[in-house]
Structure formats: structure tokens, C-alpha cells
Amino acid sequence: MTGDVLVVAGAVLHRSRVLLAQRDYPAEVAGLWELPGGKVESGETPTQALIRELCEELDVRVSVGAPLADVVTPREGLKLVAHRARIVSGTPRAVEHRAIAWVDAQRLAELDRNSQIVPNDIGWIRELTAELQVR
Ligand code: 523
């Protein structure tokens, strides 16, 4: 439907870890961890939006790969997709987040068990955990 908000998130992978970012706002999700990203703006492809967002949020250049299987629709008019990504230049830092962390499969599963993942991103955790275990 036109007018829907599309959000693209990045599963930035390096060896057997994925980069998570800890939200600083709004209050409901502050302190929880997410795949960094943001809204696709008009005229942008999801790939272009993810490159822009990860530059703004992490100060890195990324290349964007295949999407994760789960497309999350938390409510009418909002859709979230996640793409695998790799850093091609720069060292990530938390520009807009409280912190960032490189987490392995075990830590990812632990964050999930402890309800420290933002609710919308939980659908991606199983696939990511399985993928990290074989990298
Ligand atoms: N999520 C979400 N998970 C997730 C991201 C990147 C975003 O649930 N991994 C949600 C949070 C907001 C909406 O998607 O409801 C937009 O995300 P946000 O705020 O990170 O995107 P921005 O930076 O495009 O939006 P503004 O803060 O409004 O500029």
C-alpha cells in the first residue's frame, strides 16, 4: 500500500558475529538492542537507505547483501526488512545509539532470552543465531 513506512535494518556480519546497537530512545525501547537502520525515504531503494542509515548511525560504509527471510509487520502501515551487510570502510561507533556491540550466537541467544532485543527484531534472531553458528 502506498504511504506505508518501510524500515530497513542491517545485520552487519563479521566472522561469527553480528553488530547490535543499543537504543537510547524512545523510553519503551531505550536500553534494548536492535539491528541498526531506519526508514527508507522517498526516492531511495532499501539498499541505498541502509547504506545511508549505517553511515549516519555507525559512521561506516557498508555493502548490502541478501535479506533475512522474515519481513516484520508490527502494525498496519509499518514494515521492517533486514539485509545482511558488510563493512567496507571505517570502524563502527555509536553515533546515535547508546552503545554498539559485536555479538556471537551464544550472546545473541542470551540477549533474546533476557528480553533485551527490541520486540520488532525478535523475528530475526533465530535465523541470525543459526547463521552465526556456522560461520
Ligand atoms: N525499528 C525497529 N527495529 C529496528 C529499526 C532500525 C527500527 O523496530 N531494527 C522501528 C523503530 C521505529 C521505526 O522502526 O518505529 C523507525 O526506526 P528509527 O527511529 O530507527 O528510524 P529513523 O532513524 O529513520 O527514524 P527517526 O528517528 O524518526 O529519524
PDB file of C-alpha atoms and ligand atoms in Angstrom:
ATOM      1  CA  MET A   1       0.000   0.000   0.000  1.00  0.00           C
ATOM      2  CA  THR A   2       1.352   3.472  -0.753  1.00  0.00           C
ATOM      3  CA  GLY A   3       2.052   5.591   2.294  1.00  0.00           C
ATOM      4  CA  ASP A   4       3.356   2.581   4.196  1.00  0.00           C
ATOM      5  CA  VAL A   5       6.550   3.155   6.119  1.00  0.00           C
ATOM      6  CA  LEU A   6       9.336   0.778   5.185  1.00  0.00           C
ATOM      7  CA  VAL A   7      12.190   0.388   7.629  1.00  0.00           C
ATOM      8  CA  VAL A   8      15.404  -1.324   6.616  1.00  0.00           C
ATOM      9  CA  ALA A   9      17.782  -2.772   9.201  1.00  0.00           C
ATOM     10  CA  GLY A  10      21.295  -4.131   8.771  1.00  0.00           C
ATOM     11  CA  ALA A  11      22.593  -7.472  10.008  1.00  0.00           C
ATOM     12  CA  VAL A  12      26.220  -6.356   9.808  1.00  0.00           C
ATOM     13  CA  LEU A  13      28.263  -9.550   9.897  1.00  0.00           C
ATOM     14  CA  HIS A  14      31.935 -10.066  10.616  1.00  0.00           C
ATOM     15  CA  ARG A  15      33.302 -13.577  11.074  1.00  0.00           C
ATOM     16  CA  SER A  16      30.986 -15.236  13.596  1.00  0.00           C
ATOM     17  CA  ARG A  17      29.484 -12.034  14.980  1.00  0.00           C
ATOM     18  CA  VAL A  18      26.718  -9.580  14.202  1.00  0.00           C
ATOM     19  CA  LEU A  19      26.721  -5.931  15.186  1.00  0.00           C
ATOM     20  CA  LEU A  20      23.925  -4.860  17.530  1.00  0.00           C
ATOM     21  CA  ALA A  21      23.128  -1.307  18.571  1.00  0.00           C
ATOM     22  CA  GLN A  22      21.561  -0.297  21.866  1.00  0.00           C
ATOM     23  CA  ARG A  23      18.685   2.167  21.530  1.00  0.00           C
ATOM     24  CA  ASP A  24      18.775   5.366  23.542  1.00  0.00           C
ATOM     25  CA  TYR A  25      15.155   6.427  22.807  1.00  0.00           C
ATOM     26  CA  PRO A  26      12.174   6.270  22.972  1.00  0.00           C
ATOM     27  CA  ALA A  27      11.708   5.223  26.607  1.00  0.00           C
ATOM     28  CA  GLU A  28       9.846   1.987  25.735  1.00  0.00           C
ATOM     29  CA  VAL A  29      12.874   0.565  23.941  1.00  0.00           C
ATOM     30  CA  ALA A  30      15.757   2.537  25.499  1.00  0.00           C
ATOM     31  CA  GLY A  31      18.437   0.091  26.611  1.00  0.00           C
ATOM     32  CA  LEU A  32      17.255  -2.655  24.242  1.00  0.00           C
ATOM     33  CA  TRP A  33      19.372  -3.909  21.342  1.00  0.00           C
ATOM     34  CA  GLU A  34      18.428  -3.712  17.650  1.00  0.00           C
ATOM     35  CA  LEU A  35      19.779  -4.187  14.187  1.00  0.00           C
ATOM     36  CA  PRO A  36      20.661  -0.586  13.236  1.00  0.00           C
ATOM     37  CA  GLY A  37      18.824   1.068  10.363  1.00  0.00           C
ATOM     38  CA  GLY A  38      15.897   3.357   9.697  1.00  0.00           C
ATOM     39  CA  LYS A  39      13.170   4.499   7.361  1.00  0.00           C
ATOM     40  CA  VAL A  40      13.500   4.259   3.600  1.00  0.00           C
ATOM     41  CA  GLU A  41      12.955   7.778   2.283  1.00  0.00           C
ATOM     42  CA  SER A  42      11.102   8.587  -0.933  1.00  0.00           C
ATOM     43  CA  GLY A  43      13.250   8.046  -3.997  1.00  0.00           C
ATOM     44  CA  GLU A  44      15.554   5.613  -2.214  1.00  0.00           C
ATOM     45  CA  THR A  45      15.886   1.883  -2.665  1.00  0.00           C
ATOM     46  CA  PRO A  46      16.137  -0.143   0.560  1.00  0.00           C
ATOM     47  CA  THR A  47      19.802  -0.754  -0.247  1.00  0.00           C
ATOM     48  CA  GLN A  48      20.502   2.977  -0.620  1.00  0.00           C
ATOM     49  CA  ALA A  49      18.609   3.691   2.599  1.00  0.00           C
ATOM     50  CA  LEU A  50      20.596   1.116   4.537  1.00  0.00           C
ATOM     51  CA  ILE A  51      23.905   2.470   3.245  1.00  0.00           C
ATOM     52  CA  ARG A  52      22.824   5.995   4.290  1.00  0.00           C
ATOM     53  CA  GLU A  53      21.480   4.954   7.689  1.00  0.00           C
ATOM     54  CA  LEU A  54      24.551   2.926   8.641  1.00  0.00           C
ATOM     55  CA  CYS A  55      26.771   5.810   7.581  1.00  0.00           C
ATOM     56  CA  GLU A  56      24.742   8.186   9.783  1.00  0.00           C
ATOM     57  CA  GLU A  57      24.381   5.831  12.747  1.00  0.00           C
ATOM     58  CA  LEU A  58      27.685   3.946  12.742  1.00  0.00           C
ATOM     59  CA  ASP A  59      29.979   6.110  10.577  1.00  0.00           C
ATOM     60  CA  VAL A  60      30.861   3.215   8.276  1.00  0.00           C
ATOM     61  CA  ARG A  61      30.455   2.349   4.600  1.00  0.00           C
ATOM     62  CA  VAL A  62      28.732  -0.965   4.011  1.00  0.00           C
ATOM     63  CA  SER A  63      27.933  -3.275   1.149  1.00  0.00           C
ATOM     64  CA  VAL A  64      24.438  -4.694   1.302  1.00  0.00           C
ATOM     65  CA  GLY A  65      23.634  -8.352   0.740  1.00  0.00           C
ATOM     66  CA  ALA A  66      20.629 -10.646   0.811  1.00  0.00           C
ATOM     67  CA  PRO A  67      17.590 -10.038   3.015  1.00  0.00           C
ATOM     68  CA  LEU A  68      16.750 -12.144   6.045  1.00  0.00           C
ATOM     69  CA  ALA A  69      13.672 -14.287   5.462  1.00  0.00           C
ATOM     70  CA  ASP A  70      11.362 -12.645   7.967  1.00  0.00           C
ATOM     71  CA  VAL A  71       9.537  -9.467   6.957  1.00  0.00           C
ATOM     72  CA  VAL A  72       8.170  -7.943  10.155  1.00  0.00           C
ATOM     73  CA  THR A  73       4.848  -6.071  10.135  1.00  0.00           C
ATOM     74  CA  PRO A  74       4.328  -4.905  13.706  1.00  0.00           C
ATOM     75  CA  ARG A  75       1.287  -2.841  12.767  1.00  0.00           C
ATOM     76  CA  GLU A  76      -0.723  -1.661   9.781  1.00  0.00           C
ATOM     77  CA  GLY A  77       1.382   0.700   7.695  1.00  0.00           C
ATOM     78  CA  LEU A  78       4.805  -0.332   9.057  1.00  0.00           C
ATOM     79  CA  LYS A  79       7.052  -2.969   7.522  1.00  0.00           C
ATOM     80  CA  LEU A  80      10.590  -3.913   8.522  1.00  0.00           C
ATOM     81  CA  VAL A  81      13.100  -5.780   6.408  1.00  0.00           C
ATOM     82  CA  ALA A  82      16.659  -6.711   7.369  1.00  0.00           C
ATOM     83  CA  HIS A  83      19.555  -7.199   4.988  1.00  0.00           C
ATOM     84  CA  ARG A  84      22.905  -8.785   5.619  1.00  0.00           C
ATOM     85  CA  ALA A  85      25.687  -6.212   5.287  1.00  0.00           C
ATOM     86  CA  ARG A  86      29.459  -6.000   5.497  1.00  0.00           C
ATOM     87  CA  ILE A  87      31.654  -3.080   6.440  1.00  0.00           C
ATOM     88  CA  VAL A  88      33.806  -1.965   3.539  1.00  0.00           C
ATOM     89  CA  SER A  89      35.411   1.001   5.303  1.00  0.00           C
ATOM     90  CA  GLY A  90      35.539   2.596   8.709  1.00  0.00           C
ATOM     91  CA  THR A  91      35.269   1.378  12.273  1.00  0.00           C
ATOM     92  CA  PRO A  92      31.741   1.442  13.668  1.00  0.00           C
ATOM     93  CA  ARG A  93      30.905   3.715  16.571  1.00  0.00           C
ATOM     94  CA  ALA A  94      27.663   4.609  18.327  1.00  0.00           C
ATOM     95  CA  VAL A  95      26.764   7.975  16.771  1.00  0.00           C
ATOM     96  CA  GLU A  96      23.041   7.837  17.596  1.00  0.00           C
ATOM     97  CA  HIS A  97      22.880   4.788  19.846  1.00  0.00           C
ATOM     98  CA  ARG A  98      23.830   4.313  23.481  1.00  0.00           C
ATOM     99  CA  ALA A  99      26.359   1.630  22.546  1.00  0.00           C
ATOM    100  CA  ILE A 100      27.225  -0.936  19.911  1.00  0.00           C
ATOM    101  CA  ALA A 101      28.459  -4.493  20.365  1.00  0.00           C
ATOM    102  CA  TRP A 102      29.664  -7.372  18.219  1.00  0.00           C
ATOM    103  CA  VAL A 103      27.824 -10.424  19.476  1.00  0.00           C
ATOM    104  CA  ASP A 104      28.236 -14.122  18.736  1.00  0.00           C
ATOM    105  CA  ALA A 105      25.457 -16.704  18.515  1.00  0.00           C
ATOM    106  CA  GLN A 106      25.595 -17.515  22.203  1.00  0.00           C
ATOM    107  CA  ARG A 107      25.365 -13.882  23.308  1.00  0.00           C
ATOM    108  CA  LEU A 108      22.588 -13.190  20.790  1.00  0.00           C
ATOM    109  CA  ALA A 109      20.521 -16.081  22.166  1.00  0.00           C
ATOM    110  CA  GLU A 110      21.196 -14.861  25.699  1.00  0.00           C
ATOM    111  CA  LEU A 111      20.037 -11.295  24.904  1.00  0.00           C
ATOM    112  CA  ASP A 112      16.883 -12.780  23.380  1.00  0.00           C
ATOM    113  CA  ARG A 113      16.202 -14.992  26.431  1.00  0.00           C
ATOM    114  CA  ASN A 114      16.645 -11.966  28.688  1.00  0.00           C
ATOM    115  CA  SER A 115      14.212  -9.822  26.618  1.00  0.00           C
ATOM    116  CA  GLN A 116      16.962  -7.357  25.708  1.00  0.00           C
ATOM    117  CA  ILE A 117      16.145  -7.297  21.975  1.00  0.00           C
ATOM    118  CA  VAL A 118      13.657  -4.703  20.690  1.00  0.00           C
ATOM    119  CA  PRO A 119      10.350  -6.531  20.152  1.00  0.00           C
ATOM    120  CA  ASN A 120      10.189  -5.893  16.388  1.00  0.00           C
ATOM    121  CA  ASP A 121      13.590  -7.505  15.837  1.00  0.00           C
ATOM    122  CA  ILE A 122      12.930 -10.762  17.675  1.00  0.00           C
ATOM    123  CA  GLY A 123      11.704 -12.438  14.494  1.00  0.00           C
ATOM    124  CA  TRP A 124      15.216 -12.151  13.001  1.00  0.00           C
ATOM    125  CA  ILE A 125      17.101 -13.651  15.929  1.00  0.00           C
ATOM    126  CA  ARG A 126      16.581 -17.346  15.232  1.00  0.00           C
ATOM    127  CA  GLU A 127      17.803 -17.093  11.631  1.00  0.00           C
ATOM    128  CA  LEU A 128      20.763 -14.957  12.646  1.00  0.00           C
ATOM    129  CA  THR A 129      21.753 -17.225  15.513  1.00  0.00           C
ATOM    130  CA  ALA A 130      21.695 -20.258  13.226  1.00  0.00           C
ATOM    131  CA  GLU A 131      23.753 -18.418  10.626  1.00  0.00           C
ATOM    132  CA  LEU A 132      26.382 -17.222  13.106  1.00  0.00           C
ATOM    133  CA  GLN A 133      26.826 -20.751  14.416  1.00  0.00           C
ATOM    134  CA  VAL A 134      28.089 -21.969  11.059  1.00  0.00           C
ATOM    135  CA  ARG A 135      30.353 -19.006  10.231  1.00  0.00           C
TER     136      ARG A 135
HETATM  137  N1  523 B   1      12.679  -0.098  14.200  1.00  0.00           N
HETATM  138  C1  523 B   1      12.653  -1.350  14.795  1.00  0.00           C
HETATM  139  N2  523 B   1      13.755  -2.128  14.692  1.00  0.00           N
HETATM  140  C2  523 B   1      14.872  -1.735  14.030  1.00  0.00           C
HETATM  141  C3  523 B   1      14.903  -0.444  13.428  1.00  0.00           C
HETATM  142  C4  523 B   1      16.104   0.034  12.680  1.00  0.00           C
HETATM  143  C5  523 B   1      13.766   0.347  13.523  1.00  0.00           C
HETATM  144  O1  523 B   1      11.641  -1.741  15.394  1.00  0.00           O
HETATM  145  N3  523 B   1      15.926  -2.585  13.983  1.00  0.00           N
HETATM  146  C6  523 B   1      11.471   0.759  14.269  1.00  0.00           C
HETATM  147  C7  523 B   1      11.559   1.828  15.305  1.00  0.00           C
HETATM  148  C8  523 B   1      10.682   2.919  14.712  1.00  0.00           C
HETATM  149  C9  523 B   1      10.871   2.769  13.210  1.00  0.00           C
HETATM  150  O2  523 B   1      11.281   1.417  13.035  1.00  0.00           O
HETATM  151  O3  523 B   1       9.313   2.611  14.991  1.00  0.00           O
HETATM  152  C10 523 B   1      11.901   3.735  12.621  1.00  0.00           C
HETATM  153  O4  523 B   1      13.145   3.467  13.218  1.00  0.00           O
HETATM  154  P1  523 B   1      14.205   4.582  13.590  1.00  0.00           P
HETATM  155  O5  523 B   1      13.607   5.556  14.550  1.00  0.00           O
HETATM  156  O6  523 B   1      15.439   3.894  13.993  1.00  0.00           O
HETATM  157  O7  523 B   1      14.391   5.197  12.161  1.00  0.00           O
HETATM  158  P2  523 B   1      14.811   6.604  11.632  1.00  0.00           P
HETATM  159  O8  523 B   1      16.171   6.904  12.179  1.00  0.00           O
HETATM  160  O9  523 B   1      14.631   6.593  10.169  1.00  0.00           O
HETATM  161  O10 523 B   1      13.678   7.497  12.246  1.00  0.00           O
HETATM  162  P3  523 B   1      13.716   8.866  13.019  1.00  0.00           P
HETATM  163  O11 523 B   1      14.289   8.540  14.384  1.00  0.00           O
HETATM  164  O12 523 B   1      12.254   9.201  13.085  1.00  0.00           O
HETATM  165  O13 523 B   1      14.543   9.773  12.186  1.00  0.00           O
END
